[in-house]
Coordinates of C-alpha atoms and ligand atoms in Angstrom, one line a residue:
X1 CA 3.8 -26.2 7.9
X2 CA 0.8 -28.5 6.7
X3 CA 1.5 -31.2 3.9
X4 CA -0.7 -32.4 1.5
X5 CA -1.2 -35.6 -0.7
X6 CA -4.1 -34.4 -3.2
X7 CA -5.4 -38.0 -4.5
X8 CA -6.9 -38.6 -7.2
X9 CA -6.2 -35.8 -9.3
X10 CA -6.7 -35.6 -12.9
X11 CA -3.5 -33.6 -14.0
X12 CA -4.2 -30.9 -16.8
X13 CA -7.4 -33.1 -17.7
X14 CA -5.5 -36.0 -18.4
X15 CA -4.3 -38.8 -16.6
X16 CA -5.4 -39.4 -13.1
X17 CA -2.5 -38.5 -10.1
X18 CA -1.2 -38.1 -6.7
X19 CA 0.0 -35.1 -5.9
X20 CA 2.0 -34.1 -2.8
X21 CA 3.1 -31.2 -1.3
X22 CA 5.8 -30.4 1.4
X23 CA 8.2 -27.3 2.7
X24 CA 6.1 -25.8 0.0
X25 CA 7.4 -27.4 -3.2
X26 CA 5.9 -30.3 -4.7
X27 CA 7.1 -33.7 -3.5
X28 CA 6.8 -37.9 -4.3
X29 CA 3.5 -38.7 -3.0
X30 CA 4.8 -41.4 -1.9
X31 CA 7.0 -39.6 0.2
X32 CA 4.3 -38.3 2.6
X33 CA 3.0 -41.3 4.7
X34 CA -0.9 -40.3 5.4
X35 CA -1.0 -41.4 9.0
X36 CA 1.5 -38.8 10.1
X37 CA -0.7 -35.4 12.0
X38 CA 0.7 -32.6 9.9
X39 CA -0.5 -34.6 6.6
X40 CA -3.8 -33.7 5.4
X41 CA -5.4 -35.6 2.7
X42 CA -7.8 -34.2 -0.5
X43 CA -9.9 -36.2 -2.4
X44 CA -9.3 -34.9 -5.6
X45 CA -11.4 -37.0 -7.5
X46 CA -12.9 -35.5 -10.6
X47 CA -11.3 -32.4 -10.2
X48 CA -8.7 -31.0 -12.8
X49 CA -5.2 -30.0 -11.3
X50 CA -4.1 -26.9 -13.3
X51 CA -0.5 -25.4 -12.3
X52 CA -1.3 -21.8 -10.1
X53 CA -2.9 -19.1 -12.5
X54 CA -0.9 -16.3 -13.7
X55 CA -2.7 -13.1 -14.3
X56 CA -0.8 -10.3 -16.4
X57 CA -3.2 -7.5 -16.1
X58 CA -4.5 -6.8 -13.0
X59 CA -5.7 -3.8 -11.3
X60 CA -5.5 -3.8 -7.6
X61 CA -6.4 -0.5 -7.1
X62 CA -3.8 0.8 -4.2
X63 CA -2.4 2.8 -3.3
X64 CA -5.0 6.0 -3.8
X65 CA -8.3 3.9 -4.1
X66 CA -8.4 1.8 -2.0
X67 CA -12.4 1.7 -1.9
X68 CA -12.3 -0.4 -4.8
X69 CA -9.8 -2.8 -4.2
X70 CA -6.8 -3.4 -2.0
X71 CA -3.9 -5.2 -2.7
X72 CA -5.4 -8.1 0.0
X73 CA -8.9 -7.7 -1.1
X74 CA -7.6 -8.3 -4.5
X75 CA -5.3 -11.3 -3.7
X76 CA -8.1 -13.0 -2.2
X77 CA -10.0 -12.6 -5.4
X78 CA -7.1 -13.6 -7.2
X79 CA -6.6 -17.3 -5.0
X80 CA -10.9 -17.5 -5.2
X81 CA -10.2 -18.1 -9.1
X82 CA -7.5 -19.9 -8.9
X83 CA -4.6 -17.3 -9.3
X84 CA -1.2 -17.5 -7.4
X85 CA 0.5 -14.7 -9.3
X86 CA -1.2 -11.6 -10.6
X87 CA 0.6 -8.1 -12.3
X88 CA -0.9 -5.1 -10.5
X89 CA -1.1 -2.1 -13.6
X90 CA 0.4 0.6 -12.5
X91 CA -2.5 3.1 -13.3
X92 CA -2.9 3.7 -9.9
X93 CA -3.0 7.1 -7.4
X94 CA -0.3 7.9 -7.4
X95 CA 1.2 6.2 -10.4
X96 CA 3.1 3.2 -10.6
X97 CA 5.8 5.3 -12.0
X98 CA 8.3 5.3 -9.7
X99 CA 10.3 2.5 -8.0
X100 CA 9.1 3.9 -4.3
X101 CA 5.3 3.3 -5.7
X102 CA 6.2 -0.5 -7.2
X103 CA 8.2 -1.6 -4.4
X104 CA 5.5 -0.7 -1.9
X105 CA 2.5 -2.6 -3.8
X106 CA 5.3 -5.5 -4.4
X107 CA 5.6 -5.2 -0.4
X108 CA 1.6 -5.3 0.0
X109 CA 1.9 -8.2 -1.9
X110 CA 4.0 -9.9 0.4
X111 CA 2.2 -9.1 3.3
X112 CA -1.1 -9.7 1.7
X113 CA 0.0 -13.4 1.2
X114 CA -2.0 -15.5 -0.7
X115 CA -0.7 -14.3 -4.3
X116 CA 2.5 -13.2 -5.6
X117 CA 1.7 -9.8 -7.1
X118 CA 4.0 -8.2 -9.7
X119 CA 3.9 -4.6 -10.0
X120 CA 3.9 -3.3 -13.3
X121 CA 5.4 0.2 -14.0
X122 CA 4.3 2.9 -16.1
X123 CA 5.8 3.3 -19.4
X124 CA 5.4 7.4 -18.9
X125 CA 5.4 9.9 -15.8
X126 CA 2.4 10.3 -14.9
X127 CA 0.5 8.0 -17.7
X128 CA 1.0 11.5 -19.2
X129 CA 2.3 10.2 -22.9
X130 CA 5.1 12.4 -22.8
X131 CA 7.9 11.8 -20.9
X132 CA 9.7 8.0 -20.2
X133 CA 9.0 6.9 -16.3
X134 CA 12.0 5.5 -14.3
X135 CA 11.9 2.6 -15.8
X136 CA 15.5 1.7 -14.9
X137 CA 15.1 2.1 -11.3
X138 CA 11.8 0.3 -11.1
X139 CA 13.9 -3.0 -13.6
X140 CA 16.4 -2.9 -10.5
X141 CA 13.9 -2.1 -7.4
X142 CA 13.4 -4.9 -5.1
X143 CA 10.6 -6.0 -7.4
X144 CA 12.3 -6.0 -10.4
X145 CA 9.8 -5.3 -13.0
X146 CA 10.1 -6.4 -16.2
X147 CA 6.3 -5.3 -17.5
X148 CA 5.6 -2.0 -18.5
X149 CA 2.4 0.0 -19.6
X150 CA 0.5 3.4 -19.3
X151 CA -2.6 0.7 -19.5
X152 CA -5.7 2.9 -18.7
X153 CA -4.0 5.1 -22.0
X154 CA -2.4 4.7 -24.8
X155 CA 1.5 5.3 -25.5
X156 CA -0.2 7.2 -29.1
X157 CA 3.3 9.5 -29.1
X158 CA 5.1 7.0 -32.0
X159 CA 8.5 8.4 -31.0
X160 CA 7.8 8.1 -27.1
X161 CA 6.8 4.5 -28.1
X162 CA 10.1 4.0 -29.8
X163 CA 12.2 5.1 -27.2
X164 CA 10.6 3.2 -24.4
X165 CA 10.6 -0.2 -26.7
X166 CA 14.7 0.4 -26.7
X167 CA 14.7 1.4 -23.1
X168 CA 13.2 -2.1 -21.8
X169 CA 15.0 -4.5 -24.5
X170 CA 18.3 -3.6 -22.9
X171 CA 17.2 -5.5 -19.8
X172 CA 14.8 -8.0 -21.7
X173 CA 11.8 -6.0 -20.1
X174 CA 8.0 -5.4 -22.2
X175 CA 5.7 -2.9 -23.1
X176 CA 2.3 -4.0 -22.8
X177 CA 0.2 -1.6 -25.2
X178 CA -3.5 -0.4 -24.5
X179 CA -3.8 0.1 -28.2
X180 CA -6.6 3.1 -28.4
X181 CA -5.7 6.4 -31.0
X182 CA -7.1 8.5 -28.4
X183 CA -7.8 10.8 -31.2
X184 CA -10.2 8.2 -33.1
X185 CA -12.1 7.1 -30.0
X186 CA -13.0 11.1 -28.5
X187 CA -16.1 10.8 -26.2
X188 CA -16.2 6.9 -27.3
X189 CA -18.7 4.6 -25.1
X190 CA -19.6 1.6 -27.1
X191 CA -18.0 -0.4 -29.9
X192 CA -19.0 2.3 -32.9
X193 CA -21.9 0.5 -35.5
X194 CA -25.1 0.0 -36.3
X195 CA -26.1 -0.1 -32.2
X196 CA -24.1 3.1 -31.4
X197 CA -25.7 4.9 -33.7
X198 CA -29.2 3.9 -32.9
X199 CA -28.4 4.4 -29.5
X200 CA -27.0 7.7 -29.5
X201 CA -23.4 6.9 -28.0
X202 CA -20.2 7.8 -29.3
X203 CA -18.9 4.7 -31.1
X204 CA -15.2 3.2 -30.2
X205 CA -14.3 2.3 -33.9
X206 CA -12.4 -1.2 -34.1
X207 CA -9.6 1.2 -36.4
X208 CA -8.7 2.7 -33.0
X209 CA -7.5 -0.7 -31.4
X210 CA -5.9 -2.0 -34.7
X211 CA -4.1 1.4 -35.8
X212 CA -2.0 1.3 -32.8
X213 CA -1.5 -2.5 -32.9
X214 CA -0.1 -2.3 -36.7
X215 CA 2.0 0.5 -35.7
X216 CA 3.2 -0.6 -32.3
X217 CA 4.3 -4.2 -34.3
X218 CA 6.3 -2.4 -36.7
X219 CA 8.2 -0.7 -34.2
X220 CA 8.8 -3.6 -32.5
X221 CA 10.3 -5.3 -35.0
X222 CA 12.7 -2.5 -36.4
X223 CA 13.6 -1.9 -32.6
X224 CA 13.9 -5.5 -32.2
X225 CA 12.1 -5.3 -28.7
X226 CA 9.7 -7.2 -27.3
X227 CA 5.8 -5.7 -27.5
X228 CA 2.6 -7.3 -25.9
X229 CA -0.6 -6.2 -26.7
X230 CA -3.1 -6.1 -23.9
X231 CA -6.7 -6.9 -24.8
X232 CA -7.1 -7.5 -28.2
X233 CA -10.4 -7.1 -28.7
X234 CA -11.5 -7.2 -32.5
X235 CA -10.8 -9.9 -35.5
X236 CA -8.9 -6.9 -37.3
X237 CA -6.9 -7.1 -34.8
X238 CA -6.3 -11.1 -34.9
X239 CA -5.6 -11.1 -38.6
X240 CA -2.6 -8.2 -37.7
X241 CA -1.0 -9.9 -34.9
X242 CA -1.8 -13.3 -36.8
X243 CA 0.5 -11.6 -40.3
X244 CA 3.1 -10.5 -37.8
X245 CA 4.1 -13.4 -35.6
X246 CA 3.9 -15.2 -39.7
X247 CA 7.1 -12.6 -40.5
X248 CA 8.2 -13.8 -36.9
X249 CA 7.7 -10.4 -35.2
X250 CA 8.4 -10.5 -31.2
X251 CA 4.7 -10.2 -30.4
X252 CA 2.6 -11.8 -27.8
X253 CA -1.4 -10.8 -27.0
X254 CA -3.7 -11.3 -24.4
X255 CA -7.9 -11.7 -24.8
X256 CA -9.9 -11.0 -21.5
X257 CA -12.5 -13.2 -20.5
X258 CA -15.2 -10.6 -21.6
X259 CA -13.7 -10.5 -24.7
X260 CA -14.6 -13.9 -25.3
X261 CA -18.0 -14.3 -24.2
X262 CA -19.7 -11.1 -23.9
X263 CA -21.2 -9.0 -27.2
X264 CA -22.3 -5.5 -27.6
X265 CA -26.0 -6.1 -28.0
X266 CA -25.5 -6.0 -23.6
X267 CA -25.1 -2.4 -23.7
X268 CA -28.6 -1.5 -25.0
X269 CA -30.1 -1.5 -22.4
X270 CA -27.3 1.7 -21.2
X271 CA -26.2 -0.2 -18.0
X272 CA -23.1 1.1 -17.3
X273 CA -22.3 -2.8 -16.3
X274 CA -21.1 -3.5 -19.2
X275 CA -19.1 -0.7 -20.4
X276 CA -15.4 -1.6 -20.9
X277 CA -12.4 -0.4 -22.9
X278 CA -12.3 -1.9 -25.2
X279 CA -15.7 -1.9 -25.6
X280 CA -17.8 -5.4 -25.8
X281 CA -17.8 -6.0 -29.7
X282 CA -19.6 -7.8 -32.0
X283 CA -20.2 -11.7 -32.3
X284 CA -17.9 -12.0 -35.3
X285 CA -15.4 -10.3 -32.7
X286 CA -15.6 -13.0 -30.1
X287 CA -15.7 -15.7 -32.4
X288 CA -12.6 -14.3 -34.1
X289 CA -10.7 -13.3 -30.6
X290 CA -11.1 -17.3 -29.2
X291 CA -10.0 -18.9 -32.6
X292 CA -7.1 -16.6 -32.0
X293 CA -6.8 -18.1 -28.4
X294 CA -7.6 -21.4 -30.1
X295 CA -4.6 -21.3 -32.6
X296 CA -2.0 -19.5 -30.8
X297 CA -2.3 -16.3 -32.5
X298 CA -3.5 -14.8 -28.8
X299 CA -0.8 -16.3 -26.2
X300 CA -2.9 -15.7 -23.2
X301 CA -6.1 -14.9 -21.3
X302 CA -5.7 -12.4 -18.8
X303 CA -8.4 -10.5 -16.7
X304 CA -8.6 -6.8 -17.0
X305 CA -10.1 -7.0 -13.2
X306 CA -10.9 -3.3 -12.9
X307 CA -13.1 -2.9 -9.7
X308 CA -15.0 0.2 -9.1
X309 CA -17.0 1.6 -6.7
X310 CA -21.0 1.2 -7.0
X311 CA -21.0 5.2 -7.8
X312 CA -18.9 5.1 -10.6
X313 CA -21.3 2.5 -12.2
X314 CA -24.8 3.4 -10.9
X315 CA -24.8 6.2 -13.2
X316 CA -25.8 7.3 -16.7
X317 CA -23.7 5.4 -19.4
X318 CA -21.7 8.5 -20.6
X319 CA -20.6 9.3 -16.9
X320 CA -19.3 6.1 -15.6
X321 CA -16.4 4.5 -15.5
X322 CA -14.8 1.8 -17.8
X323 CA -14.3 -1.6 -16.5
X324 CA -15.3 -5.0 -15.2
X325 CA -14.3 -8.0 -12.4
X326 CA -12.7 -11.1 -13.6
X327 CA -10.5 -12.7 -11.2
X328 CA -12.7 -14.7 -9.4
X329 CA -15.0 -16.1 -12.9
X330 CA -11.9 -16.0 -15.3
X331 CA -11.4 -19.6 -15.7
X332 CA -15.1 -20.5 -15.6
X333 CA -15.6 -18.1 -18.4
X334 CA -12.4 -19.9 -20.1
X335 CA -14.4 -23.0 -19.5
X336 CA -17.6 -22.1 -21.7
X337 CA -16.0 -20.1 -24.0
X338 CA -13.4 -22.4 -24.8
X339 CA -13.2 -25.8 -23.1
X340 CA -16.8 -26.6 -23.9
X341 CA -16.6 -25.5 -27.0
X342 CA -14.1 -27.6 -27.9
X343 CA -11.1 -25.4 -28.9
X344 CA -9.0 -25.7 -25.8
X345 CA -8.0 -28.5 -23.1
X346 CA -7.0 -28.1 -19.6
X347 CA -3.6 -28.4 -21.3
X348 CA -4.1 -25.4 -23.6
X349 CA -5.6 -23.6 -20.7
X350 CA -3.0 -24.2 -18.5
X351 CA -0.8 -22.7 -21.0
X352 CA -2.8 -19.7 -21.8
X353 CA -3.4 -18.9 -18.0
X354 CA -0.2 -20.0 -16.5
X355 CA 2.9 -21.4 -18.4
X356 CA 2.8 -17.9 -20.8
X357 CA 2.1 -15.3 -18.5
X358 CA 4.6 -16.3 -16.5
X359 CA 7.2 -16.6 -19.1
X360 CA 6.0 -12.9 -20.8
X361 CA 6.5 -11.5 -17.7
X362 CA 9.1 -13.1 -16.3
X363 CA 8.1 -14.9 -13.4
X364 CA 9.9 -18.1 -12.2
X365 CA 8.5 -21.3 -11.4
X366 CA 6.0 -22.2 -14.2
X367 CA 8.3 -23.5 -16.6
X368 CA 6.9 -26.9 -15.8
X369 CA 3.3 -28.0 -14.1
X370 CA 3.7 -29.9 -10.4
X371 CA 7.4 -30.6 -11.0
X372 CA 8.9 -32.1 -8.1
X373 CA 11.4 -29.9 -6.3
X374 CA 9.1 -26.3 -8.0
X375 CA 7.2 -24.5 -6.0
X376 CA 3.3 -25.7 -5.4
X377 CA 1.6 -23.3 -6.9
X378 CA -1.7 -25.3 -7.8
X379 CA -5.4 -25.0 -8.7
X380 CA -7.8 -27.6 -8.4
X381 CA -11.1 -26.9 -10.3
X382 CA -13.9 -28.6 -10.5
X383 CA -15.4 -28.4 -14.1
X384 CA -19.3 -29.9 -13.5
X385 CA -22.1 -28.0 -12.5
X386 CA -22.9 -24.2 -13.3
X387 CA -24.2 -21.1 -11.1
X388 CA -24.6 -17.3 -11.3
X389 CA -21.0 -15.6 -11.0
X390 CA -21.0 -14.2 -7.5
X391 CA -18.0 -11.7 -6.4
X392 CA -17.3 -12.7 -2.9
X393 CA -14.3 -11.5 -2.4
X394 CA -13.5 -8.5 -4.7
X395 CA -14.5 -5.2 -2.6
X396 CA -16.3 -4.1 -5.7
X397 CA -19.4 -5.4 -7.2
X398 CA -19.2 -4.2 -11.3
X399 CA -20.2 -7.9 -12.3
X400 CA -21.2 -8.4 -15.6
X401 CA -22.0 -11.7 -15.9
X402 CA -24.0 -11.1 -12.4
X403 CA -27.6 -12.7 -15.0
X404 CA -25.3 -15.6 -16.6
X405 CA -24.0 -18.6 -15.5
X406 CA -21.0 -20.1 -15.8
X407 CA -19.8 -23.9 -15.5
X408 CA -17.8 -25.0 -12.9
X409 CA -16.1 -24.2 -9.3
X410 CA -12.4 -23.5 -8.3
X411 CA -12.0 -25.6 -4.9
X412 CA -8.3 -25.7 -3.8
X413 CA -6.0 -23.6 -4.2
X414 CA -1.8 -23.5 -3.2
X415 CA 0.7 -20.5 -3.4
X416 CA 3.9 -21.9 -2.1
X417 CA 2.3 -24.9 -0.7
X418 CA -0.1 -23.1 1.4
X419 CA -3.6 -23.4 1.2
X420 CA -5.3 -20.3 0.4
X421 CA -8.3 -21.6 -0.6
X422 CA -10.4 -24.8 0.8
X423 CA -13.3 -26.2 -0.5
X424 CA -14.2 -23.2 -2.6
X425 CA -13.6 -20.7 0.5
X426 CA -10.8 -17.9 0.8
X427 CA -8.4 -19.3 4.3
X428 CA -7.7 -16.4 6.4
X429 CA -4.3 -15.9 6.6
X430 CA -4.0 -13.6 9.7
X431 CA -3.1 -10.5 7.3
X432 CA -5.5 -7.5 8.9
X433 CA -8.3 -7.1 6.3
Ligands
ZN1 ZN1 -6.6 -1.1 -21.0
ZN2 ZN1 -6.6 -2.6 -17.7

């Protein structure tokens, strides 16, 4: 096995560091004598070492649909950004509802190599609404999941939300909530206002998202479990989670990156590109969502990668699916949206992308950035320059920010002290694409 020493470094944006890596753990650089054959040296300078990126909600697409993504189409995308450990939603064909189901795409995983992916099971059979999933025997499958969500739907039953909430805080498991009242968003394309009406689509009212949020918090706390809200979208829904975690409600949130950069006024042009659930929102929105990211209020950034096929996109507005890439651009949207703009460091962004994830969904070895002895999981990113976002990896192409650039370029990255990406290129790992 290859060792490293990464010189040069600038850890979390800070000061400037060796790193080393060895046996796949992080070692004293000056442990690792250069000369030696199996040592291979990185000049690191001006690039910003960031611990392995953690992505809570991912959709990887198998088993069922596996022309949109694959588990190892999706793990490259995953290490191109940066990403060493991603949570695979379980809206998948068939569900992710069953232990069989999440041990297999925790087994792809594996196989697939270059990220650890976490299956998440559904909170109901199905994603039906109605009846609990085997959440026990997925907890105690070989992949042990401790994350939870019909994502894709909402849990809107209030009692079926109850029950599942005590079901996972016996084993310290989460429900992550898609918070939509499928009732107020019937037919719903775009974020409901002034452009919905003028252009003729069924709005998604912000009340939908924030409803279900206020709701889902107040059943967390009298149930005492733990609830994460995926995708917060609108500042509605800021100022609610912001009141709650105030009372000290066991609430944690995530913003996408399209959340945070993108607004509705993309959508009038009716290219499906930019349809999403939640919809793209106003300005206020996005300014509201990253001074939520900006003052803890939001814990993390996580993707929402939903890849689909070119058909389900190259088709009028009303007919095509909901979604967009994001693994391989999240942290250079991160960068202008909230590096540049002053409200987060590489510190912050480490914490939001990495340390948090992990800990909400219970993954080991982020507790503590390049600490000797932990496993390398490592990024390094370089933060000058800008380009058009290109998907290279991802076996879909629904790229939204395909017209926009974005600063910076993820050039290294380790999972378990192996290289899966070099110089800004996915390594083939031997795994049969
Ligand atoms: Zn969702
Ligand atoms: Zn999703």
């Amino acid at each position: 096995m290859t060792s490293y020493l990464i010189q040069n470094a600038s850890l979390l944006g800070e000061k400037t560091s060796d790193l080393a890596i060895s046996s796949g753990v992080f070692v004293d650089p000056s442990s690792l004598d250069p000369s030696r054959d199996d040592v291979t040296t990185i000049d690191a300078s001006g690039l910003i070492a960031l611990p392995g990126l953690v992505d809570l909600h991912t959709h990887l697409r198998q088993p069922g649909m596996d022309h949109a993504e694959t588990v190892l189409s999706g793990s490259k995308a995953a290490a191109a950004g940066g990403f060493t450990c991603v949570h695979a939603m379980a809206n998948t064909a068939p569900v992710a509802d069953s232990v069989g189901i999440t041990d297999l795409v925790h087994r792809l995983g594996r196989e697939a190599g270059y990220v650890e992916v976490r299956p998440i099971g559904a909170v109901t059979k199905g994603l039906e609404g109605s009846e609990l999933a085997g959440i026990g025997g997925m907890a105690n499958g070989e992949a042990q999941v401790r994350v939870f969500s019909d994502d894709g739907h909402c849990v809107s039953d209030s009692l079926v939300m109850r029950r599942a909430l005590e079901y996972v805080s016996t084993f310290g498991g989460v429900i992550a909530q898609h918070a939509q009242d499928p009732r107020l968003t019937e037919g719903a394309q775009i974020n409901e206002g002034a452009l919905s009406s003028s252009l003729g689509l069924a709005g998604w009212p912000a009340v939908a998202e924030e409803a279900i949020i206020a709701r889902d918090i107040l059943l967390a706390e009298y149930t005492g479990a733990r609830l994460h809200i995926c995708h917060l979208s609108t500042k509605g829904s800021v100022e609610i989670v912001r009141q709650a975690k105030a009372r000290g409600a066991k609430v944690t949130a995530e913003a996408t990156p399209h959340h945070l950069l993108l607004t509705e006024e993309l959508t009038a042009g009716y290219d499906p590109i930019f349809k999403v659930n939640p919809p793209l929102r106003t300005n206020e929105d996005v300014l509201a969502v990253r001074q939520g990211v900006a003052d803890g209020t939001i814990d993390i950034v996580a993707t929402d990668h939903a890849p689909h096929p070119t058909e389900a996109k190259d088709c009028a507005f009303d007919e095509a699916a909901f979604g967009m890439l994001g693994l391989e651009v999240a942290i250079n949207v991160v960068q202008k949206a909230l590096v540049d703009t002053g409200l987060l460091t590489w510190a912050d962004v480490a914490r939001v992308l990495s340390k948090t994830p992990a800990e909400i969904g219970g993954v080991e070895g982020y507790e503590q950035p390049f600490a000797l002895g932990a496993p390398a999981h490592l990024a390094l990113h370089d933060p000058t320059g800008e380009k058009l976002a290109t998907m290279r990896y991802s076996k879909s192409q629904n790229n939204p920010y395909r017209e926009i650039t974005l600063p910076g370029s993820m050039r290294y990255t380790f999972y378990r002290g192996v290289a899966t990406v070099i110089d800004a290129e996915v390594v083939p790992l031997g795994a049969p694409s």
